[in-house]
PDB file of C-alpha atoms and ligand atoms in Angstrom:
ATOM      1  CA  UNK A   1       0.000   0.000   0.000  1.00  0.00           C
ATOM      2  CA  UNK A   2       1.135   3.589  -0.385  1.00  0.00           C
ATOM      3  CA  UNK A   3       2.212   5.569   2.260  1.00  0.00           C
ATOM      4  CA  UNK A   4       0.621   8.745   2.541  1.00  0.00           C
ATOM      5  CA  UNK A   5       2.235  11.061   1.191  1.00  0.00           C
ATOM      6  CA  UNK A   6       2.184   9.809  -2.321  1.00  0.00           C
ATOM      7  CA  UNK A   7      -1.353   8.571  -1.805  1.00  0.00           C
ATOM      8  CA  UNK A   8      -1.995  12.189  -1.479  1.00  0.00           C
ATOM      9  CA  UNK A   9       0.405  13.185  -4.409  1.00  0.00           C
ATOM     10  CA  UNK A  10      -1.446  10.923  -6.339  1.00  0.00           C
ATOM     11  CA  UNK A  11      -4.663  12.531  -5.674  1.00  0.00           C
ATOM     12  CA  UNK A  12      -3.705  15.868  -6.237  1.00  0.00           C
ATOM     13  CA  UNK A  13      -2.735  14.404 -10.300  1.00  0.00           C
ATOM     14  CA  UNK A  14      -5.483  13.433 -10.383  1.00  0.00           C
ATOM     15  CA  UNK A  15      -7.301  16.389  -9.343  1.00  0.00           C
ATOM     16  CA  UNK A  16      -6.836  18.298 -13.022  1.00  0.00           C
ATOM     17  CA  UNK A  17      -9.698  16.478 -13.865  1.00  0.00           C
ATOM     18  CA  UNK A  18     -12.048  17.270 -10.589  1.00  0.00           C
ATOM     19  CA  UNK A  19     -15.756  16.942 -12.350  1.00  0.00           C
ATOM     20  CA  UNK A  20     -16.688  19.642 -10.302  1.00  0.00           C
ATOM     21  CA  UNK A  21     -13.296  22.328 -11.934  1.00  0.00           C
ATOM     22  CA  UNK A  22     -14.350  22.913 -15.122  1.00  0.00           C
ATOM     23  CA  UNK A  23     -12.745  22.354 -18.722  1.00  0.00           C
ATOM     24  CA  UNK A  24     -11.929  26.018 -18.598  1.00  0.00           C
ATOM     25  CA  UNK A  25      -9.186  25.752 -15.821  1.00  0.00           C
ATOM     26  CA  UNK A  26      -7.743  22.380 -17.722  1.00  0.00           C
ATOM     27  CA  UNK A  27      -7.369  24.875 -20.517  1.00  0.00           C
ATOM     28  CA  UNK A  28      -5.722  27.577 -18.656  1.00  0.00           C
ATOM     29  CA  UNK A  29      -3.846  24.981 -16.534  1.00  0.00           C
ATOM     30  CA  UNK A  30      -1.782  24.829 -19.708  1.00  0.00           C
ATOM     31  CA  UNK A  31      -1.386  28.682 -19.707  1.00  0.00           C
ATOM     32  CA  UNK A  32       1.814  29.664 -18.056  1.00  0.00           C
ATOM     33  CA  UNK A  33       2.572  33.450 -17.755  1.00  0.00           C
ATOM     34  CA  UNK A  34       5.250  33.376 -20.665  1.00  0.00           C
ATOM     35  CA  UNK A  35       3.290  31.392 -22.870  1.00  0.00           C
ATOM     36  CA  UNK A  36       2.923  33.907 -25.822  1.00  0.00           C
ATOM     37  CA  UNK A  37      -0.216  34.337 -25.228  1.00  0.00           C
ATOM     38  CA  UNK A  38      -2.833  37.030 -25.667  1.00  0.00           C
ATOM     39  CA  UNK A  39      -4.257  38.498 -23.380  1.00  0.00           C
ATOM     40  CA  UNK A  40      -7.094  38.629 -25.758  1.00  0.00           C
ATOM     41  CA  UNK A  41      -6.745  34.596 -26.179  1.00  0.00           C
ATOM     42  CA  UNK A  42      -6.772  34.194 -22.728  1.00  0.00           C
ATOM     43  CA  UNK A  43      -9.846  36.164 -22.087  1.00  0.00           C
ATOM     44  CA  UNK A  44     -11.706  34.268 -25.164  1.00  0.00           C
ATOM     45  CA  UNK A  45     -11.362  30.889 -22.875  1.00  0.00           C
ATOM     46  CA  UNK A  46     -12.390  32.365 -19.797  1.00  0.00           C
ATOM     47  CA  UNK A  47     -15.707  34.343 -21.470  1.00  0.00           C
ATOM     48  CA  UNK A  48     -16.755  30.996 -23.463  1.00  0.00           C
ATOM     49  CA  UNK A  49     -17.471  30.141 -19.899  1.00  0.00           C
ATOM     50  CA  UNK A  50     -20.016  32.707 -18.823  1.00  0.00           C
ATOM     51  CA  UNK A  51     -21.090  31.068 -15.323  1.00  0.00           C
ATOM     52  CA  UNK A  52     -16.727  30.971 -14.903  1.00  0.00           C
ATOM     53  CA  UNK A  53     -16.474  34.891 -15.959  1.00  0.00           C
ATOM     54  CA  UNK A  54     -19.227  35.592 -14.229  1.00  0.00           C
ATOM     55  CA  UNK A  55     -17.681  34.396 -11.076  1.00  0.00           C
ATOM     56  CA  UNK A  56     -14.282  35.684 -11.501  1.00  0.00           C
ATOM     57  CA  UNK A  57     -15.684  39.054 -12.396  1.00  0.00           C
ATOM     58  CA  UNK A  58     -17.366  39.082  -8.840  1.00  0.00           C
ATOM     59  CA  UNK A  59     -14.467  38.214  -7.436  1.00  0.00           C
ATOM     60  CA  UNK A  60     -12.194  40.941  -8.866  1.00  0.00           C
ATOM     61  CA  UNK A  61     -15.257  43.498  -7.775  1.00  0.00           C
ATOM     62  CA  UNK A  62     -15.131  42.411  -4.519  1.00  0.00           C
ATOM     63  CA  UNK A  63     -13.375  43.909  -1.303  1.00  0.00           C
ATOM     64  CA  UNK A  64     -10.013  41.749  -2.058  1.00  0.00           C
ATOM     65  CA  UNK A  65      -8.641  43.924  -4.697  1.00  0.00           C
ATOM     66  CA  UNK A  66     -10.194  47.580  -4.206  1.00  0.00           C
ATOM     67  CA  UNK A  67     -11.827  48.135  -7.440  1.00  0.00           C
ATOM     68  CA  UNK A  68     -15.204  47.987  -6.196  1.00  0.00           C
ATOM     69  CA  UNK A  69     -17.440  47.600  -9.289  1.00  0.00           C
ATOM     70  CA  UNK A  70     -15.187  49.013 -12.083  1.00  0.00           C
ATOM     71  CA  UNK A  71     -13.696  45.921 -13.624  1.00  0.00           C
ATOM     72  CA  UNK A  72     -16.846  44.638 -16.260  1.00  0.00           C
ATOM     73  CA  UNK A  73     -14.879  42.464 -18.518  1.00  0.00           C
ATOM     74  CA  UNK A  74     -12.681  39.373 -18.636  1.00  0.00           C
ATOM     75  CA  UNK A  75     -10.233  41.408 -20.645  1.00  0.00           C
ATOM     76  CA  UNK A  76     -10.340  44.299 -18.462  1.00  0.00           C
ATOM     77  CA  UNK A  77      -9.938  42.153 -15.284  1.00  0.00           C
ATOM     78  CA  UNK A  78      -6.487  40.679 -17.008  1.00  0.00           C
ATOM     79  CA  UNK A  79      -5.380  43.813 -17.946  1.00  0.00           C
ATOM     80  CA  UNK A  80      -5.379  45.200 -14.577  1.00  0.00           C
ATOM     81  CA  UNK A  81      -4.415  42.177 -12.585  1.00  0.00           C
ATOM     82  CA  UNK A  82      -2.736  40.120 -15.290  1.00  0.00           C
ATOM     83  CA  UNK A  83      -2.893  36.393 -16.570  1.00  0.00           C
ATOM     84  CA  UNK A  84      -1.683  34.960 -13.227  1.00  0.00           C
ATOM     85  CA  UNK A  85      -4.007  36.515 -10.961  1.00  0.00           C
ATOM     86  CA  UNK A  86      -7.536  35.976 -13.254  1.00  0.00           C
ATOM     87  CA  UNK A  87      -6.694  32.531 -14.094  1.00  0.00           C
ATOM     88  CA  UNK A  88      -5.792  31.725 -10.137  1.00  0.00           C
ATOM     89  CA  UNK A  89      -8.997  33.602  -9.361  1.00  0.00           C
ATOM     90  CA  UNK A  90     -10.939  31.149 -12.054  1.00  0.00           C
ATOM     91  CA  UNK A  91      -9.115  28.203 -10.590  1.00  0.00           C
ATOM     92  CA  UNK A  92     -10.202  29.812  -6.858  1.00  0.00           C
ATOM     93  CA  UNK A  93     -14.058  30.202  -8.087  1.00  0.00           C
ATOM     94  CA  UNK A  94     -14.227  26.617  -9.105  1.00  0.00           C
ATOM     95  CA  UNK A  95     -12.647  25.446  -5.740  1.00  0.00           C
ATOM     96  CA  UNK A  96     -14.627  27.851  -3.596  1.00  0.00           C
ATOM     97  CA  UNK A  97     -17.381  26.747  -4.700  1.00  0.00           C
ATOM     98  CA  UNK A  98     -17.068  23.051  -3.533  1.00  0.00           C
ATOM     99  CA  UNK A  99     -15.806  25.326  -0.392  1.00  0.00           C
ATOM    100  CA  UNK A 100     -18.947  27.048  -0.121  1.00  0.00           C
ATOM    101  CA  UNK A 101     -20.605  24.048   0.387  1.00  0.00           C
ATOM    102  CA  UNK A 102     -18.536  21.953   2.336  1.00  0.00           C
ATOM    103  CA  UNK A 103     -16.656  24.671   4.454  1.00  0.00           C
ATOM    104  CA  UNK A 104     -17.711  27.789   5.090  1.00  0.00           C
ATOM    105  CA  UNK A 105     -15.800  28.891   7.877  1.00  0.00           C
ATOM    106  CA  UNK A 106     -13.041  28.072   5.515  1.00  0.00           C
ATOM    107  CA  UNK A 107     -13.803  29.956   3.061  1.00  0.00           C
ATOM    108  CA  UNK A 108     -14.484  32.831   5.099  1.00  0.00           C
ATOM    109  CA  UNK A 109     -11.062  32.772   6.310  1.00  0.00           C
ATOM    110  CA  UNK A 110      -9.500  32.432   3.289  1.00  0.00           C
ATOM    111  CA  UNK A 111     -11.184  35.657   1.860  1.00  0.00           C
ATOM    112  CA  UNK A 112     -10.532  37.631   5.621  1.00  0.00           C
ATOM    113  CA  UNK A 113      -7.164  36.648   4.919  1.00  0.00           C
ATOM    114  CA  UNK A 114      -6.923  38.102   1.106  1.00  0.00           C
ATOM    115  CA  UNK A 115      -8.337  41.292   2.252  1.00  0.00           C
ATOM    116  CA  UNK A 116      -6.146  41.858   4.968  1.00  0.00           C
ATOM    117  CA  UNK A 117      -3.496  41.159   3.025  1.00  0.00           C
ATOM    118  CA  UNK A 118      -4.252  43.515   0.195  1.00  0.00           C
ATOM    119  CA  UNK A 119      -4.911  46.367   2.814  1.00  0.00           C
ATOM    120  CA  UNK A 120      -1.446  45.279   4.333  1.00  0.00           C
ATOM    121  CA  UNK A 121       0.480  45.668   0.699  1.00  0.00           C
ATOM    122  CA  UNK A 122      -0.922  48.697   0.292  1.00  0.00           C
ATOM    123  CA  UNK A 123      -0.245  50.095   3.894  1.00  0.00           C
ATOM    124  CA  UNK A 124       3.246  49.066   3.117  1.00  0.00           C
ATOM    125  CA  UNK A 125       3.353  49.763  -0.368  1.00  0.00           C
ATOM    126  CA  UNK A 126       4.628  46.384  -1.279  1.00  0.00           C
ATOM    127  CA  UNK A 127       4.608  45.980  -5.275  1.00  0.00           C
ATOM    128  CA  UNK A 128       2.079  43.494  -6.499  1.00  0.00           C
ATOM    129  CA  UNK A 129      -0.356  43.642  -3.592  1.00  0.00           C
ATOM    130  CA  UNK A 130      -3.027  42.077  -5.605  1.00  0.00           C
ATOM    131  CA  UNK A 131      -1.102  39.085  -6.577  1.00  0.00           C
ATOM    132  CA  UNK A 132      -0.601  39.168  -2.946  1.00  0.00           C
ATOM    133  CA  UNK A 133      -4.055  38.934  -2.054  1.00  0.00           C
ATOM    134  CA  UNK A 134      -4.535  36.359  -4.222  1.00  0.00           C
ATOM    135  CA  UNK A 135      -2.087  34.474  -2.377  1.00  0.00           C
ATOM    136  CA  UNK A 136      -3.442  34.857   0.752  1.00  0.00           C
ATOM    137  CA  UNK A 137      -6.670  33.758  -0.525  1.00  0.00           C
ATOM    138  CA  UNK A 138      -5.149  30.262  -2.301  1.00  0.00           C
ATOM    139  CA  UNK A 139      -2.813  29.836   1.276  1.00  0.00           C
ATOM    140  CA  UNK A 140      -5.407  27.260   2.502  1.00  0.00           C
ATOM    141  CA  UNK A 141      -6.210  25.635  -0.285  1.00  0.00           C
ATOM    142  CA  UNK A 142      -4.438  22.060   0.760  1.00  0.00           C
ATOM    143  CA  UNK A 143      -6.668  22.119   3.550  1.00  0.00           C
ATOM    144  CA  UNK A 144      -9.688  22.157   0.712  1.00  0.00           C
ATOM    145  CA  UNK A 145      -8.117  18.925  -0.875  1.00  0.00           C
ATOM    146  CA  UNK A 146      -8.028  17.413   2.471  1.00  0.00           C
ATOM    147  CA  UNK A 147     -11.616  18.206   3.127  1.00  0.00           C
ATOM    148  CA  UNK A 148     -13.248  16.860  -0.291  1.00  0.00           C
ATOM    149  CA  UNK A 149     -10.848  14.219  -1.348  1.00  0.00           C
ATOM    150  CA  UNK A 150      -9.633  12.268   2.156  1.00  0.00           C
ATOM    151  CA  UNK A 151     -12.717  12.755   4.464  1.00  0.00           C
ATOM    152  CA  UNK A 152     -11.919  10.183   6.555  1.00  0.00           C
ATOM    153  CA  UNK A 153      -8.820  11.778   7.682  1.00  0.00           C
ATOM    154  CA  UNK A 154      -9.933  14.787   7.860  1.00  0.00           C
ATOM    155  CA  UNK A 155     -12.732  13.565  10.507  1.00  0.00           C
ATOM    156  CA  UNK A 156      -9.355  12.144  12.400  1.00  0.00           C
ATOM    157  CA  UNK A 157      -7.633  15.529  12.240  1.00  0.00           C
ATOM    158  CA  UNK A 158     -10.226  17.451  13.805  1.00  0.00           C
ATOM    159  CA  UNK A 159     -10.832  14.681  16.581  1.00  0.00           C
ATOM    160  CA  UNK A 160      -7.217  14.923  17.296  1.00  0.00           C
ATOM    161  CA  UNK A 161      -7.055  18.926  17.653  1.00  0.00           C
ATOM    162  CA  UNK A 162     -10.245  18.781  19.720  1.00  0.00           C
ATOM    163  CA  UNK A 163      -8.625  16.511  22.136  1.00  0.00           C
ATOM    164  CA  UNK A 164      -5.145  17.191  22.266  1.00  0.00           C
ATOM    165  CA  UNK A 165      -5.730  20.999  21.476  1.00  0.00           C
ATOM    166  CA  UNK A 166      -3.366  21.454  18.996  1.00  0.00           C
ATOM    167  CA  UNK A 167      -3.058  23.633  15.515  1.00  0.00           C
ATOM    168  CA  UNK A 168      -4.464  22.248  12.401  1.00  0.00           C
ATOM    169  CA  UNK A 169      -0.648  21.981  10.994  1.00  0.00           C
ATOM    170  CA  UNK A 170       0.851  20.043  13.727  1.00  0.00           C
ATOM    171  CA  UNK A 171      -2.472  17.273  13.965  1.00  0.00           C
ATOM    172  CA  UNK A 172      -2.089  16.729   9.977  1.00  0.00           C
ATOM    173  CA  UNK A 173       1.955  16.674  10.340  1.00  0.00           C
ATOM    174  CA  UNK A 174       1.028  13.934  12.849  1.00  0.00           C
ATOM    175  CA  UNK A 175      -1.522  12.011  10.857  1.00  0.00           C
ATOM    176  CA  UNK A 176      -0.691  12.609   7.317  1.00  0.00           C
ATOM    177  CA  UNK A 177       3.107  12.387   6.920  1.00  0.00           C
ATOM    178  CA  UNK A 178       2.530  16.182   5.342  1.00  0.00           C
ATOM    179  CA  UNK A 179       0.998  19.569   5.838  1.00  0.00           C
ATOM    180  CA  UNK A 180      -1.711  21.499   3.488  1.00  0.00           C
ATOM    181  CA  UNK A 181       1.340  23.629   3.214  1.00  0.00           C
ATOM    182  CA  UNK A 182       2.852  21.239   1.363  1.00  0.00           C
ATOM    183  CA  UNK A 183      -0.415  20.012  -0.334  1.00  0.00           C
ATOM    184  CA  UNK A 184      -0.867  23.261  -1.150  1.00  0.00           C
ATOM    185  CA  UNK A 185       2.017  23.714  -3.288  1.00  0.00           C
ATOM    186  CA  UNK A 186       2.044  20.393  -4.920  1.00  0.00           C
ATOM    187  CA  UNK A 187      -1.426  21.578  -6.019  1.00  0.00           C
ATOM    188  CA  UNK A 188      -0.234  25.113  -7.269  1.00  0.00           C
ATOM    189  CA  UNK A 189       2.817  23.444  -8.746  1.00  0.00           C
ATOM    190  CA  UNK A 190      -0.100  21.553 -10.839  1.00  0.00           C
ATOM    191  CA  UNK A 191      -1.511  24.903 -11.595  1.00  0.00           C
ATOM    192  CA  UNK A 192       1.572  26.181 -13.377  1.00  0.00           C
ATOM    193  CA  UNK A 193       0.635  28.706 -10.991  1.00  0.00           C
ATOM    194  CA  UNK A 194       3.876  31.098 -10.752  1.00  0.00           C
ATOM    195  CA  UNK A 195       6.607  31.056  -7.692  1.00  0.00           C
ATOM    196  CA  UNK A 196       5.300  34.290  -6.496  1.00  0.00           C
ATOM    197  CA  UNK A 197       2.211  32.702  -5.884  1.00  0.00           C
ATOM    198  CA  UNK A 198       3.464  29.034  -5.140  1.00  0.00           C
ATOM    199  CA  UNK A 199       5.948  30.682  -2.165  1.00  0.00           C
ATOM    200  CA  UNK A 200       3.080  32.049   0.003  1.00  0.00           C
ATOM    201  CA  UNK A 201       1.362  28.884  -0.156  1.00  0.00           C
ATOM    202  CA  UNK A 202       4.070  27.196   0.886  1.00  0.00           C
ATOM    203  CA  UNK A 203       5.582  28.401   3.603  1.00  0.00           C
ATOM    204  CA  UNK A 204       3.303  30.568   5.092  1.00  0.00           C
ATOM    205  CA  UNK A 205       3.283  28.444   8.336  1.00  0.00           C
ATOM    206  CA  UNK A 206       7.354  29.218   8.286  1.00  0.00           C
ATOM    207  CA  UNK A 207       8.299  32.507   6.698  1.00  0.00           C
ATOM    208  CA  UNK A 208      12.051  31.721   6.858  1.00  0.00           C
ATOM    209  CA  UNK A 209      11.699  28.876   4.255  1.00  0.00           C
ATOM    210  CA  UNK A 210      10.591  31.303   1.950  1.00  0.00           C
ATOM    211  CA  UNK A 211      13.422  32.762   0.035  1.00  0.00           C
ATOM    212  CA  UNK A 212      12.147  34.399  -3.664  1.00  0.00           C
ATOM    213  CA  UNK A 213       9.170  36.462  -2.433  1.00  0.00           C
ATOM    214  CA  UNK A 214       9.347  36.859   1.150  1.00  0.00           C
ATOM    215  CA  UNK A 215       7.584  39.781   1.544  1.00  0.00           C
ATOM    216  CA  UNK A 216       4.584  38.500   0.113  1.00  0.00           C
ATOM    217  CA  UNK A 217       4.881  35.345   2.251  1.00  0.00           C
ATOM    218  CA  UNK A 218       5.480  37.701   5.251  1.00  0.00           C
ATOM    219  CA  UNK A 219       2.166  39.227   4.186  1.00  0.00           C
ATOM    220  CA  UNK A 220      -0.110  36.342   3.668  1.00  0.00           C
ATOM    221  CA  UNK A 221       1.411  34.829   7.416  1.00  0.00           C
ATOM    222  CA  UNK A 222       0.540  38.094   9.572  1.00  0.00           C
ATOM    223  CA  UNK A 223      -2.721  38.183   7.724  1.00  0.00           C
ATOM    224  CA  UNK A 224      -3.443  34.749   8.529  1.00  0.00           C
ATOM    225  CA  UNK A 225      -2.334  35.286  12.270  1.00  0.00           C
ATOM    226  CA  UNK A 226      -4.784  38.742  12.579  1.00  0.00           C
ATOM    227  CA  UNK A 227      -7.078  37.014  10.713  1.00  0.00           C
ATOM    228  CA  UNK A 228      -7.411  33.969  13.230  1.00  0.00           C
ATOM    229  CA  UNK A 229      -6.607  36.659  16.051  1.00  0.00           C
ATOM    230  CA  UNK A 230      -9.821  38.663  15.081  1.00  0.00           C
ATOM    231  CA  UNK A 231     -12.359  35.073  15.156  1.00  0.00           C
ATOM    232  CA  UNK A 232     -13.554  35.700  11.420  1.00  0.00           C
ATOM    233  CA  UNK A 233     -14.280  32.680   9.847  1.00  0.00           C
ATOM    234  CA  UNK A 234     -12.778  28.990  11.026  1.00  0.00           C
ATOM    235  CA  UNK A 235      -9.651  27.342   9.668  1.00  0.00           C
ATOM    236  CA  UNK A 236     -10.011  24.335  11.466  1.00  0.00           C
ATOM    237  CA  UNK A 237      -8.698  25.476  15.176  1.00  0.00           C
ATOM    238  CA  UNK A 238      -9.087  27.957  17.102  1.00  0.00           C
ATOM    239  CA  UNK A 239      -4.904  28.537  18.575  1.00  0.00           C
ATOM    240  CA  UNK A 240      -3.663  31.861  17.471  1.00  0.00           C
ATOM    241  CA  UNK A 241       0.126  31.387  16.462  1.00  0.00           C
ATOM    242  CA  UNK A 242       2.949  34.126  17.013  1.00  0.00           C
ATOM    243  CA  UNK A 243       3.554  36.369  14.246  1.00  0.00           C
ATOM    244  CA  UNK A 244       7.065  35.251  13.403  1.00  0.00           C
ATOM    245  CA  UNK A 245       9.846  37.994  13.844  1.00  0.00           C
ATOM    246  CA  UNK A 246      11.509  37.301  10.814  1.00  0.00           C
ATOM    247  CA  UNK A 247       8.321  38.264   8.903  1.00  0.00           C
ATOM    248  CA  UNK A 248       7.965  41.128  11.491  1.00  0.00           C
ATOM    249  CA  UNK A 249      11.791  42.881  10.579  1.00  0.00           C
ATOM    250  CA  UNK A 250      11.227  42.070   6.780  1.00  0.00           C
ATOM    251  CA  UNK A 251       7.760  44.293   6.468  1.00  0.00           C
ATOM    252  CA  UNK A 252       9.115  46.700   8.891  1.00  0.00           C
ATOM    253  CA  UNK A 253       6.069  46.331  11.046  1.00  0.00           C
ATOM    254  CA  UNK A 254       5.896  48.359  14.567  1.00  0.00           C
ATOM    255  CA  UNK A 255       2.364  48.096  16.764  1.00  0.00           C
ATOM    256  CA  UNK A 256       1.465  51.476  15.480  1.00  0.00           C
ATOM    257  CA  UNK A 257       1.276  50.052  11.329  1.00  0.00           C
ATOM    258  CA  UNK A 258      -0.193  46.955  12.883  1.00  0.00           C
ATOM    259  CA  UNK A 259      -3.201  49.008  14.746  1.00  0.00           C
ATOM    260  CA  UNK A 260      -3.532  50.793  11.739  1.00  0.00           C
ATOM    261  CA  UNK A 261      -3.849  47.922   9.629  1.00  0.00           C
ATOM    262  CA  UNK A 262      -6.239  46.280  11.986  1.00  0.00           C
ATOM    263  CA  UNK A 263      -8.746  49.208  12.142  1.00  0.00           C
ATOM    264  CA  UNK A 264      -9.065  49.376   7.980  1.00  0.00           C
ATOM    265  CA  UNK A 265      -9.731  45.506   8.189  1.00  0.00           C
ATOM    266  CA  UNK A 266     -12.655  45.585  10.391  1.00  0.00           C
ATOM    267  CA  UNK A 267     -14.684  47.506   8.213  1.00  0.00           C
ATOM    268  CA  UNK A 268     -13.579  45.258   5.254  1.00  0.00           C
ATOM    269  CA  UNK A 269     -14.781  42.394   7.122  1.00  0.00           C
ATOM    270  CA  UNK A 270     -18.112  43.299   6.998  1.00  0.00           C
ATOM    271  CA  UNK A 271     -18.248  43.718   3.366  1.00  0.00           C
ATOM    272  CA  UNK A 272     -16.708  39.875   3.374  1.00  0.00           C
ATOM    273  CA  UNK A 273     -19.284  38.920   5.472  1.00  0.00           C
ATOM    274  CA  UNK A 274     -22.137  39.902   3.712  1.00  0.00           C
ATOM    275  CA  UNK A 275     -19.923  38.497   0.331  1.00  0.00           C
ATOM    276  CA  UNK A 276     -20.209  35.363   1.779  1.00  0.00           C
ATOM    277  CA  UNK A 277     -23.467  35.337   3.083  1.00  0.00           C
ATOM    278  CA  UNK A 278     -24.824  36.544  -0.923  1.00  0.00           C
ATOM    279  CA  UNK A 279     -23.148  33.945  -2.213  1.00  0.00           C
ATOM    280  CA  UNK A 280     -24.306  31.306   0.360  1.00  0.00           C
ATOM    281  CA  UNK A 281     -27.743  32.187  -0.821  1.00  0.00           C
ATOM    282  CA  UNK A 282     -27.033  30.612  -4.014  1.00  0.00           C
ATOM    283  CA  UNK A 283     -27.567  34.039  -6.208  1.00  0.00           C
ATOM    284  CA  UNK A 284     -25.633  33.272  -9.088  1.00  0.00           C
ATOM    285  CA  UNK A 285     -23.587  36.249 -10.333  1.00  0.00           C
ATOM    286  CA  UNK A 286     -25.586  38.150 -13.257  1.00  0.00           C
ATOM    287  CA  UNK A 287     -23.960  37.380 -16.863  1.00  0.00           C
TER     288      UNK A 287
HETATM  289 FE1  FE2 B   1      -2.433  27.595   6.853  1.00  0.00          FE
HETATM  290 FE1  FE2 B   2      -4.991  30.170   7.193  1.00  0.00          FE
END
């Protein structure tokens, strides 16, 4: 029998071909950034989807990216974001959908996270911050492939952090020979999705390991911590980790940024909430 870990490799090769992602994303799967391709190619495969476009429209309009409204075409949305970003956020529509369902408090921690991290590479005038925030919104995503494809362990996982109190991390570390760190990246390494987006993912639970784009890492990692701090949303325990100093000295944080930060996020968090609450209700995006 396998062990685990390539059991779960295994099932992320597999996962291209999800029923539930839709031939769109196996199409822009194949779409790496410096792929001469068009942006007007690219947003011919995403609008022959019009549910997908629909979808990935909303998401560009909402709080994560600070555009509120503006952005009413495919081609527009990859102009200002770029290839990586809209074809992440189609791959993120498709899997946060099956979220929706499953996970909600998941999901709603995944998009607290995004917006605090966009408000964060802003604050900080970071370059990129919306790549960031799609980042931070993908930096769970391993636990999403844990939820829908091994059930079973993930019932075990959150037995074992209810009793022994420990952080999601350290109970799947424990059980599964991995972490959905780790998953994580296999799965964005899948993607093609690029390193700048592939680093956050990975070693947002240890900032140090990052070495490309540690900033952005940095970023998505105090985001998650606030995030978890502030009790929006559920990402499968309820321990509040340290923010680690090395991301602390690379964004040049001090309390006063932090409270800062932390005040412009509250607001945003109601606008997330009642995000997540329209899309619970099943209104499907006008086309
Ligand atoms: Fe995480
Ligand atoms: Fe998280």
């Amino acid at each position: 029998m396998d062990d685990k870990r390539t059991e779960i490799r295994r099932i992320i090769r597999d996962t291209k071909s999800l029923p539930t992602l839709p031939g769109v994303i196996a199409k822009l799967g194949s779409m790496a950034e410096n792929n001469a391709i068009s942006v007007h190619e690219m947003a011919r495969v995403v609008s022959s989807d019009q549910v997908l476009s629909a979808k990935v429209l909303r998401l560009v309009n909402s709080a994560f990216y600070g555009f509120s409204g503006r952005v009413s075409t495919v081609s527009n949305a990859l102009i200002l974001l770029g290839v990586n970003v809209v074809k992440s956020l189609a791959i993120s529509s498709s899997i946060f959908e099956i979220m929706e369902k499953n996970v909600v408090g998941l999901w709603e921690h995944s998009m607290g996270v995004a917006v605090t991290a966009n408000v964060m590479a802003k604050k900080l005038k970071l370059p990129e911050p919306e790549e960031t925030s799609t980042a931070a919104l993908l930096h769970d995503i391993g636990k999403v492939i844990i939820k829908i494809k091994l059930q079973e362990d993930f019932d075990h996982l959150t037995a074992r952090i209810g009793e022994k109190n420990l952080m999601m991390i350290e109970a799947e570390r424990e059980l599964l020979e991995t972490d959905h760190a780790e998953i994580g990246e296999w799965l964005a390494r899948t993607w093609l999705l690029p390193e700048k987006l592939i680093e956050p993912i990975a070693c947002h639970h240890n900032v140090e390991k990052s070495v490309v784009h540690q900033s952005k890492t940095a970023v998505v990692h105090v985001a998650d911590v606030l995030i978890k701090a502030s009790g929006f949303g559920f990402s499968g325990d309820d321990l509040v980790p340290m923010i680690q100093p090395i991301a602390w000295n690379k964004l040049g944080l001090t309390e006063a940024l932090l409270e800062s930060i932390i005040e412009e996020v509250e607001d945003k968090l109601v606008e997330v909430k009642n995000f997540s609450l329209e899309i619970q209700s099943g209104d499907e995006p006008k086309t």
